[in-house]
Amino acid sequence: TVGVMVIPQSMSYASIAGLPYIYGMYSACIPTFVYAIFGQSRQLAVGPVAMVSLLVEAGLRGALTEEQCPQWYKDGGEQSGELQYEVCPNEYVQLATLTAVTVGLMQIVASILRLGFLVSFLGHPVTSGFTSGAAIIIGLSQLKYILGYDIKKSQYIYETLWAVFKETDQTEAMPLILGLITLAFLIINKKIAQKYKRLSMLGPVGPLVCCFVGTLFVWLGPA
């Protein structure tokens, strides 16, 4: 289940970060191989997570200079409503790669200097609030796949909500129906797995079934 789900999961993480899908798959596979050699824990999950992907997209938004992405500035910059990674994907990938390398070097230095104790200064309310806020933003950013129309990505919740309600007349019936059915199935499947111990295997199998059935519908459906 983990091996199958990591493919669509890593693709969605790449989409949140504004990167091509293939880079999400790279980031899911390469850290696993490296950690298998140097790692010490069998339970620790390595690879991309939704929160880091959100931070990458928010941190690199508008970071490309006019020399790196002249077309975006020519179109009007932020006023055009376009995103830099849509106009200059190759330059954005290079910037994201540089960011990943820089963060990796910082983590190595922090590990050598044993700076892990700094995390203890972060209060639980701060961590909980940040995690909850990131989850809400990420969830809202995925509404476009259920509603069937493009929603302008924003790091501010009120802007995303306004973009959703402003164009509700563009909602497509088929994506909405499939999305609601899938969501209902996942919720019911989780409740059943928690209530009946004999059916506990339904918990991890449910997302796999949704992934398989959804892929099958897309393949068999009209273009």
XYZ file of N, CA and C in Angstrom:
669
model
N 0.832 -1.208 0.000
C 0.000 0.000 0.000
C 0.863 1.253 0.000
N 1.893 1.268 0.854
C 2.771 2.431 0.930
C 3.473 2.658 -0.397
N 3.969 1.568 -1.006
C 4.677 1.683 -2.270
C 3.806 2.206 -3.394
N 2.532 1.808 -3.403
C 1.625 2.263 -4.454
C 1.179 3.700 -4.203
N 0.875 4.023 -2.957
C 0.346 5.360 -2.637
C 1.420 6.439 -2.736
N 2.694 6.065 -2.655
C 3.746 7.082 -2.680
C 3.806 7.780 -4.033
N 3.335 7.127 -5.090
C 3.387 7.733 -6.426
C 2.405 8.902 -6.537
N 1.088 8.695 -6.335
C 0.192 9.853 -6.396
C 0.434 10.857 -5.278
N 0.892 10.370 -4.130
C 1.154 11.269 -3.004
C 2.314 12.209 -3.324
N 3.398 11.674 -3.861
C 4.547 12.515 -4.208
C 4.211 13.469 -5.342
N 3.359 13.042 -6.257
C 2.934 13.924 -7.352
C 2.130 15.106 -6.816
N 1.285 14.844 -5.829
C 0.502 15.932 -5.244
C 1.388 16.884 -4.451
N 2.406 16.352 -3.780
C 3.338 17.215 -3.053
C 4.092 18.121 -4.022
N 4.492 17.580 -5.171
C 5.178 18.393 -6.176
C 4.257 19.484 -6.692
N 2.976 19.159 -6.886
C 2.013 20.153 -7.356
C 1.846 21.282 -6.351
N 1.800 20.948 -5.063
C 1.675 21.975 -4.022
C 2.895 22.890 -4.021
N 4.079 22.325 -4.257
C 5.310 23.113 -4.268
C 5.511 23.883 -5.563
N 4.667 23.629 -6.565
C 4.793 24.317 -7.846
C 5.799 23.679 -8.775
N 6.142 22.423 -8.527
C 7.145 21.721 -9.317
C 6.488 20.682 -10.220
N 7.150 20.299 -11.316
C 6.642 19.202 -12.145
C 6.523 17.915 -11.341
N 5.582 17.054 -11.739
C 5.312 15.837 -10.980
C 6.546 14.952 -10.813
N 7.402 14.908 -11.815
C 8.539 14.005 -11.776
C 9.472 14.322 -10.607
N 9.553 15.595 -10.226
C 10.436 15.967 -9.118
C 9.874 15.502 -7.781
N 8.564 15.403 -7.686
C 7.971 14.829 -6.489
C 8.325 13.359 -6.339
N 8.363 12.651 -7.476
C 8.735 11.237 -7.437
C 10.220 11.071 -7.127
N 11.053 11.985 -7.650
C 12.475 11.962 -7.292
C 12.652 12.125 -5.786
N 11.953 13.111 -5.226
C 12.110 13.413 -3.800
C 11.548 12.320 -2.909
N 10.680 11.472 -3.450
C 10.139 10.361 -2.664
C 11.057 9.144 -2.712
N 11.766 8.965 -3.831
C 12.590 7.762 -4.008
C 14.010 7.943 -3.483
N 14.675 9.030 -3.878
C 16.088 9.205 -3.555
C 16.344 9.255 -2.041
N 15.572 10.055 -1.251
C 15.823 10.051 0.203
C 15.647 8.679 0.843
N 14.747 7.867 0.289
C 14.531 6.525 0.837
C 15.764 5.656 0.643
N 16.358 5.722 -0.554
C 17.560 4.937 -0.811
C 18.734 5.415 0.049
N 18.857 6.725 0.184
C 19.965 7.275 0.967
C 19.803 6.919 2.443
N 18.565 7.043 2.947
C 18.340 6.750 4.368
C 18.510 5.267 4.668
N 18.274 4.421 3.666
C 18.474 2.985 3.874
C 19.931 2.678 4.182
N 20.847 3.532 3.716
C 22.275 3.330 3.953
C 22.724 3.988 5.253
N 22.272 5.216 5.479
C 22.776 5.987 6.615
C 21.802 6.051 7.786
N 20.561 5.664 7.596
C 19.551 5.820 8.635
C 19.705 4.836 9.774
N 19.054 5.145 10.907
C 19.149 4.309 12.096
C 17.785 3.851 12.605
N 16.705 4.351 12.010
C 15.369 4.001 12.485
C 14.581 3.332 11.360
N 13.899 2.248 11.685
C 13.072 1.552 10.703
C 11.681 2.181 10.577
N 11.310 2.969 11.580
C 9.967 3.542 11.587
C 9.908 4.955 11.017
N 11.034 5.641 10.937
C 11.035 7.030 10.491
C 10.718 7.128 9.008
N 9.736 7.957 8.672
C 9.365 8.181 7.269
C 10.198 9.332 6.712
N 10.770 9.117 5.552
C 11.572 10.149 4.907
C 10.953 10.499 3.559
N 11.267 11.697 3.079
C 10.708 12.140 1.808
C 9.893 13.402 1.993
N 9.215 13.837 0.935
C 8.459 15.096 0.990
C 7.220 14.977 1.863
N 6.822 16.093 2.451
C 5.575 16.181 3.204
C 4.830 17.424 2.740
N 3.540 17.448 3.004
C 2.708 18.538 2.505
C 3.140 19.896 3.046
N 3.532 19.937 4.316
C 3.881 21.210 4.937
C 5.139 21.815 4.308
N 6.137 20.974 4.054
C 7.363 21.460 3.426
C 7.077 21.939 2.006
N 6.240 21.217 1.291
C 5.877 21.627 -0.064
C 5.193 22.987 -0.064
N 4.327 23.200 0.911
C 3.648 24.491 1.024
C 4.640 25.605 1.326
N 5.595 25.340 2.210
C 6.603 26.340 2.556
C 7.496 26.675 1.363
N 7.822 25.680 0.559
C 8.639 25.920 -0.635
C 7.908 26.840 -1.603
N 6.638 26.543 -1.852
C 5.867 27.361 -2.792
C 5.687 28.781 -2.282
N 5.399 28.922 -0.983
C 5.198 30.253 -0.411
C 6.506 31.039 -0.356
N 7.614 30.349 -0.075
C 8.889 31.034 0.034
C 9.478 31.452 -1.295
N 9.226 30.671 -2.344
C 9.796 30.966 -3.659
C 8.856 31.754 -4.559
N 7.674 32.045 -4.074
C 6.712 32.792 -4.899
C 7.254 34.196 -5.182
N 7.419 34.525 -6.450
C 7.913 35.840 -6.851
C 9.399 36.030 -6.626
N 10.140 34.946 -6.345
C 11.563 35.072 -6.029
C 12.446 35.169 -7.268
N 11.941 34.743 -8.425
C 12.732 34.829 -9.649
C 12.875 36.283 -10.079
N 14.082 36.652 -10.455
C 14.339 38.032 -10.872
C 13.875 38.248 -12.310
N 13.927 39.497 -12.742
C 13.508 39.816 -14.102
C 14.436 39.179 -15.134
N 15.696 39.002 -14.787
C 16.630 38.341 -15.689
C 16.323 36.855 -15.822
N 15.867 36.252 -14.735
C 15.572 34.825 -14.753
C 14.232 34.519 -15.402
N 13.269 35.387 -15.229
C 11.922 35.146 -15.765
C 11.372 36.435 -16.383
N 11.928 36.866 -17.514
C 11.507 38.138 -18.112
C 10.063 38.132 -18.589
N 9.558 36.966 -19.035
C 8.198 36.904 -19.576
C 7.157 37.209 -18.505
N 7.417 36.755 -17.285
C 6.465 36.988 -16.187
C 6.371 38.475 -15.874
N 7.517 39.148 -15.850
C 7.516 40.583 -15.597
C 6.924 41.345 -16.780
N 7.135 40.842 -17.980
C 6.582 41.483 -19.171
C 5.060 41.408 -19.183
N 4.517 40.299 -18.660
C 3.063 40.122 -18.613
C 2.398 40.925 -17.502
N 3.188 41.548 -16.640
C 2.622 42.365 -15.571
C 2.919 41.879 -14.176
N 3.719 40.812 -14.041
C 4.081 40.320 -12.714
C 2.887 39.759 -11.958
N 2.775 40.110 -10.702
C 1.689 39.601 -9.862
C 0.323 40.080 -10.345
N 0.273 41.219 -11.011
C -0.994 41.746 -11.492
C -1.590 40.888 -12.605
N -0.746 40.107 -13.285
C -1.225 39.267 -14.385
C -1.995 38.047 -13.893
N -1.849 37.719 -12.616
C -2.518 36.540 -12.076
C -1.781 35.244 -12.365
N -0.672 35.314 -13.094
C 0.123 34.137 -13.388
C 1.139 33.895 -12.279
N 1.578 32.650 -12.172
C 2.589 32.283 -11.198
C 3.898 32.022 -11.922
N 4.995 32.336 -11.253
C 6.294 32.225 -11.905
C 6.609 30.809 -12.345
N 6.210 29.814 -11.556
C 6.540 28.445 -11.934
C 5.718 27.961 -13.122
N 4.646 28.684 -13.460
C 3.888 28.361 -14.659
C 4.521 28.971 -15.900
N 5.101 30.145 -15.752
C 5.701 30.855 -16.885
C 7.141 30.399 -17.119
N 7.904 30.224 -16.058
C 9.325 29.840 -16.157
C 9.584 28.592 -15.310
N 9.073 27.440 -15.737
C 9.205 26.229 -14.906
C 10.649 25.777 -14.697
N 11.486 25.880 -15.722
C 12.873 25.407 -15.584
C 13.651 26.253 -14.580
N 13.482 27.567 -14.655
C 14.179 28.447 -13.717
C 13.673 28.233 -12.298
N 12.384 27.970 -12.162
C 11.815 27.723 -10.835
C 12.360 26.425 -10.244
N 12.517 25.407 -11.086
C 13.079 24.141 -10.623
C 14.501 24.341 -10.129
N 15.282 25.128 -10.852
C 16.651 25.400 -10.432
C 16.684 26.118 -9.082
N 15.783 27.063 -8.896
C 15.729 27.789 -7.628
C 15.305 26.860 -6.490
N 14.332 25.988 -6.750
C 13.886 25.037 -5.725
C 14.999 24.051 -5.373
N 15.770 23.623 -6.379
C 16.893 22.717 -6.132
C 17.956 23.390 -5.279
N 18.261 24.649 -5.593
C 19.229 25.401 -4.794
C 18.745 25.545 -3.351
N 17.449 25.782 -3.179
C 16.873 25.889 -1.837
C 17.023 24.578 -1.069
N 16.759 23.450 -1.751
C 16.864 22.145 -1.099
C 18.299 21.861 -0.669
N 19.261 22.190 -1.535
C 20.670 21.970 -1.197
C 21.087 22.836 -0.010
N 20.649 24.095 -0.022
C 20.994 25.004 1.072
C 20.423 24.526 2.401
N 19.161 24.120 2.374
C 18.520 23.618 3.602
C 19.204 22.344 4.076
N 19.587 21.476 3.138
C 20.281 20.248 3.508
C 21.613 20.525 4.194
N 22.373 21.490 3.671
C 23.648 21.857 4.292
C 23.430 22.448 5.682
N 22.377 23.255 5.821
C 22.066 23.830 7.130
C 21.712 22.740 8.131
N 20.994 21.721 7.687
C 20.624 20.624 8.585
C 21.844 19.806 8.994
N 22.778 19.618 8.060
C 24.006 18.884 8.397
C 24.812 19.645 9.444
N 24.956 20.961 9.240
C 25.690 21.782 10.203
C 24.998 21.770 11.562
N 23.655 21.887 11.544
C 22.906 21.864 12.802
C 23.062 20.533 13.522
N 23.141 19.439 12.750
C 23.323 18.121 13.360
C 24.699 18.001 13.993
N 25.718 18.508 13.300
C 27.077 18.451 13.845
C 27.195 19.271 15.128
N 26.548 20.433 15.145
C 26.604 21.314 16.318
C 25.592 20.939 17.396
N 24.782 19.903 17.120
C 23.774 19.414 18.073
C 22.815 20.547 18.489
N 22.193 21.146 17.488
C 21.271 22.257 17.741
C 19.812 21.802 17.842
N 19.609 20.511 17.975
C 18.243 20.004 18.062
C 17.483 20.513 19.275
N 18.207 20.927 20.312
C 17.542 21.414 21.530
C 16.733 22.684 21.270
N 17.002 23.386 20.167
C 16.282 24.625 19.880
C 14.796 24.365 19.642
N 14.472 23.150 19.212
C 13.065 22.817 18.957
C 12.248 22.884 20.236
N 12.874 22.629 21.366
C 12.149 22.644 22.642
C 11.624 24.031 22.998
N 12.171 25.063 22.370
C 11.700 26.420 22.648
C 10.414 26.761 21.875
N 10.020 25.911 20.954
C 8.772 26.120 20.220
C 7.618 25.573 21.055
N 6.708 26.437 21.442
C 5.581 26.009 22.253
C 4.614 25.144 21.462
N 3.874 24.293 22.175
C 2.895 23.415 21.510
C 1.823 24.213 20.764
N 1.291 25.310 21.332
C 0.291 26.083 20.584
C 0.827 26.615 19.256
N 2.106 27.012 19.225
C 2.698 27.509 17.986
C 2.756 26.404 16.945
N 3.269 25.242 17.352
C 3.380 24.116 16.431
C 2.013 23.644 15.954
N 1.069 23.543 16.886
C -0.275 23.090 16.539
C -0.980 24.072 15.603
N -0.835 25.371 15.897
C -1.460 26.379 15.041
C -0.881 26.385 13.641
N 0.439 26.262 13.543
C 1.087 26.230 12.234
C 0.652 25.009 11.436
N 0.611 23.841 12.094
C 0.207 22.612 11.416
C -1.237 22.678 10.939
N -2.126 23.169 11.805
C -3.541 23.262 11.444
C -3.755 24.254 10.303
N -3.075 25.398 10.378
C -3.201 26.392 9.311
C -2.710 25.867 7.980
N -1.585 25.157 8.005
C -1.050 24.580 6.773
C -2.003 23.538 6.193
N -2.616 22.731 7.064
C -3.556 21.708 6.599
C -4.769 22.341 5.927
N -5.269 23.433 6.495
C -6.438 24.112 5.910
C -6.082 24.701 4.547
N -4.928 25.357 4.455
C -4.509 25.963 3.190
C -4.323 24.901 2.115
N -3.687 23.790 2.472
C -3.461 22.718 1.509
C -4.787 22.098 1.066
N -5.692 21.883 2.015
C -6.992 21.323 1.672
C -7.773 22.216 0.719
N -7.760 23.516 0.987
C -8.472 24.453 0.112
C -7.840 24.516 -1.271
N -6.517 24.366 -1.336
C -5.847 24.428 -2.635
C -6.204 23.232 -3.517
N -6.715 22.154 -2.922
C -7.081 20.969 -3.694
C -8.549 20.961 -4.108
N -9.296 21.992 -3.719
C -10.719 22.046 -4.076
C -10.943 22.131 -5.578
N -9.968 22.677 -6.298
C -10.150 22.844 -7.743
C -10.319 21.502 -8.446
N -9.751 20.444 -7.881
C -9.875 19.129 -8.502
C -11.255 18.514 -8.249
N -11.921 18.941 -7.193
C -13.267 18.456 -6.907
C -14.317 19.308 -7.613
N -14.110 20.620 -7.616
C -15.089 21.529 -8.222
C -14.965 21.582 -9.741
N -13.796 21.267 -10.273
C -13.646 21.202 -11.718
C -13.260 22.495 -12.389
N -12.883 23.509 -11.640
C -12.411 24.757 -12.254
C -11.191 25.265 -11.491
N -10.386 26.060 -12.184
C -9.120 26.514 -11.624
C -9.358 27.566 -10.545
N -8.667 27.395 -9.420
C -8.752 28.331 -8.297
C -7.372 28.925 -8.083
N -7.292 30.222 -8.048
C -6.013 30.896 -7.869
C -5.394 30.495 -6.540
N -4.146 30.017 -6.609
C -3.456 29.559 -5.401
C -2.995 30.762 -4.575
N -3.216 30.690 -3.279
C -2.825 31.773 -2.384
C -2.454 31.192 -1.027
N -1.551 31.879 -0.321
C -1.182 31.455 1.027
C -2.127 32.025 2.075
N -3.109 32.812 1.630
C -4.089 33.398 2.541
C -5.435 32.712 2.347
N -6.027 32.256 3.446
C -7.254 31.479 3.375
C -8.401 32.303 2.795
N -8.524 33.556 3.207
C -9.660 34.362 2.757
C -9.609 34.599 1.249
N -8.416 34.702 0.670
C -8.308 34.875 -0.774
C -8.749 33.616 -1.515
N -8.383 32.458 -0.994
C -8.785 31.197 -1.613
C -10.295 31.003 -1.522
N -10.879 31.293 -0.351
C -12.324 31.162 -0.183
C -13.075 32.104 -1.120
N -12.580 33.330 -1.269
C -13.222 34.280 -2.178
C -13.145 33.779 -3.624
N -12.001 33.211 -4.003
C -11.862 32.679 -5.355
C -12.787 31.494 -5.593
N -13.044 30.700 -4.540
C -13.943 29.550 -4.667
C -15.379 30.011 -4.871
N -15.855 30.921 -4.011
C -17.255 31.351 -4.079
C -17.529 32.261 -5.270
N -16.506 32.932 -5.762
C -16.704 33.873 -6.860
C -17.032 33.169 -8.173
N -16.562 31.929 -8.317
C -16.725 31.233 -9.589
C -17.444 29.892 -9.416
N -18.368 29.838 -8.459
C -19.096 28.585 -8.235
C -19.949 28.183 -9.428
N -20.302 29.146 -10.295
C -21.120 28.818 -11.461
C -20.347 27.983 -12.482
N -19.024 27.874 -12.318
C -18.207 27.086 -13.240
C -18.008 25.650 -12.761
N -18.676 25.277 -11.685
C -18.516 23.937 -11.129
C -18.922 22.867 -12.132
N -18.067 21.864 -12.282
C -18.344 20.740 -13.175
C -18.983 19.605 -12.376
N -20.040 19.018 -12.924
C -20.809 18.012 -12.195
C -20.013 16.728 -11.964
N -19.351 16.223 -12.990
C -18.676 14.929 -12.870
C -17.546 14.941 -11.840
N -16.599 15.909 -11.885
C -15.569 15.932 -10.835
C -16.154 16.084 -9.436
N -17.230 16.882 -9.314
C -17.851 17.081 -8.012
C -18.453 15.778 -7.485
N -19.156 15.061 -8.341
C -19.781 13.805 -7.924
C -18.727 12.770 -7.535
N -17.718 12.613 -8.393
C -16.660 11.644 -8.095
C -15.900 12.026 -6.823
N -15.634 13.326 -6.649
C -14.921 13.775 -5.461
C -15.706 13.515 -4.190
N -16.996 13.810 -4.199
C -17.824 13.595 -3.010
C -17.978 12.110 -2.688
N -18.142 11.287 -3.737
C -18.253 9.839 -3.520
C -16.961 9.292 -2.910
N -15.831 9.726 -3.453
C -14.539 9.265 -2.938
C -14.332 9.697 -1.492
N -14.659 10.969 -1.206
C -14.504 11.481 0.154
C -15.404 10.734 1.129
N -16.656 10.482 0.736
C -17.587 9.743 1.595
C -17.092 8.321 1.839
N -16.566 7.696 0.784
C -16.046 6.331 0.931
C -14.882 6.281 1.916
N -13.959 7.241 1.815
C -12.802 7.252 2.710
C -13.221 7.454 4.164
N -14.185 8.351 4.395
C -14.643 8.603 5.765
C -15.342 7.381 6.343
N -16.267 6.793 5.560
C -17.003 5.611 6.030
C -16.052 4.433 6.237
N -15.115 4.277 5.302
C -14.139 3.185 5.404
C -13.299 3.311 6.676
N -12.896 4.530 7.005
C -12.105 4.755 8.221
C -12.916 4.453 9.470
N -14.195 4.862 9.490
C -15.052 4.594 10.647
C -15.245 3.094 10.857
N -15.474 2.375 9.756
C -15.683 0.928 9.855
C -14.416 0.238 10.352
N -13.251 0.652 9.835
C -11.985 0.043 10.239
C -11.700 0.284 11.716
N -12.099 1.436 12.229
C -11.874 1.741 13.641
C -12.873 1.021 14.546
N -14.071 0.790 14.051
C -15.127 0.190 14.878
C -14.997 -1.327 14.961
N -14.657 -1.965 13.867
C -14.585 -3.423 13.824
C -13.125 -3.852 13.654
N -12.601 -4.548 14.656
C -11.190 -4.946 14.629
C -10.905 -5.938 13.507
N -11.899 -6.772 13.192
C -11.684 -7.745 12.127
C -11.512 -7.076 10.763
N -12.041 -5.889 10.646
C -11.950 -5.164 9.367
C -10.925 -4.037 9.433
N -9.984 -4.138 10.347
C -8.997 -3.065 10.516
C -8.125 -2.869 9.276
N -7.994 -3.921 8.467
C -7.185 -3.809 7.256
C -7.799 -2.877 6.223
N -9.098 -2.590 6.382
C -9.746 -1.667 5.445
C -9.158 -0.261 5.541
N -8.586 0.082 6.712
C -8.012 1.417 6.878
C -6.942 1.735 5.854
N -5.859 0.938 5.792
C -4.821 1.231 4.796
C -5.208 0.865 3.373
N -6.164 -0.063 3.207
C -6.542 -0.498 1.865
C -7.470 0.508 1.189
N -8.246 1.264 1.977
C -9.214 2.206 1.416
C -8.620 3.205 0.433
N -7.565 3.943 0.820
C -6.959 4.882 -0.139
C -6.428 4.203 -1.388
N -5.917 2.972 -1.245
C -5.422 2.239 -2.399
C -6.553 1.905 -3.364
N -7.702 1.509 -2.815
C -8.868 1.208 -3.645
C -9.331 2.458 -4.379
N -9.378 3.580 -3.672
C -9.786 4.846 -4.312
C -8.836 5.235 -5.434
N -7.554 5.056 -5.183
C -6.548 5.386 -6.192
C -6.726 4.516 -7.432
N -6.941 3.224 -7.231
C -7.094 2.299 -8.355
C -8.378 2.582 -9.138
N -9.489 2.723 -8.415
C -10.779 2.965 -9.078
C -10.780 4.309 -9.797
N -10.213 5.340 -9.151
C -10.152 6.658 -9.785
C -9.332 6.636 -11.053
N -8.184 5.955 -11.020
C -7.344 5.816 -12.208
C -8.081 5.083 -13.313
N -8.828 4.041 -12.925
C -9.591 3.257 -13.908
C -10.680 4.097 -14.566
N -11.384 4.925 -13.769
C -12.428 5.787 -14.316
C -11.845 6.809 -15.292
N -10.709 7.395 -14.917
C -10.077 8.385 -15.794
C -9.619 7.752 -17.101
N -9.116 6.521 -17.012
C -8.631 5.828 -18.213
C -9.770 5.436 -19.138
N -10.884 4.967 -18.523
C -12.020 4.510 -19.329
C -12.924 5.660 -19.779
N -12.887 6.785 -19.044
C -13.775 7.899 -19.354
C -13.390 8.612 -20.637
N -14.287 9.466 -21.127
C -13.984 10.237 -22.345
C -12.897 11.256 -22.093
N -12.146 11.574 -23.121
C -11.044 12.545 -23.006
C -11.589 13.925 -22.775
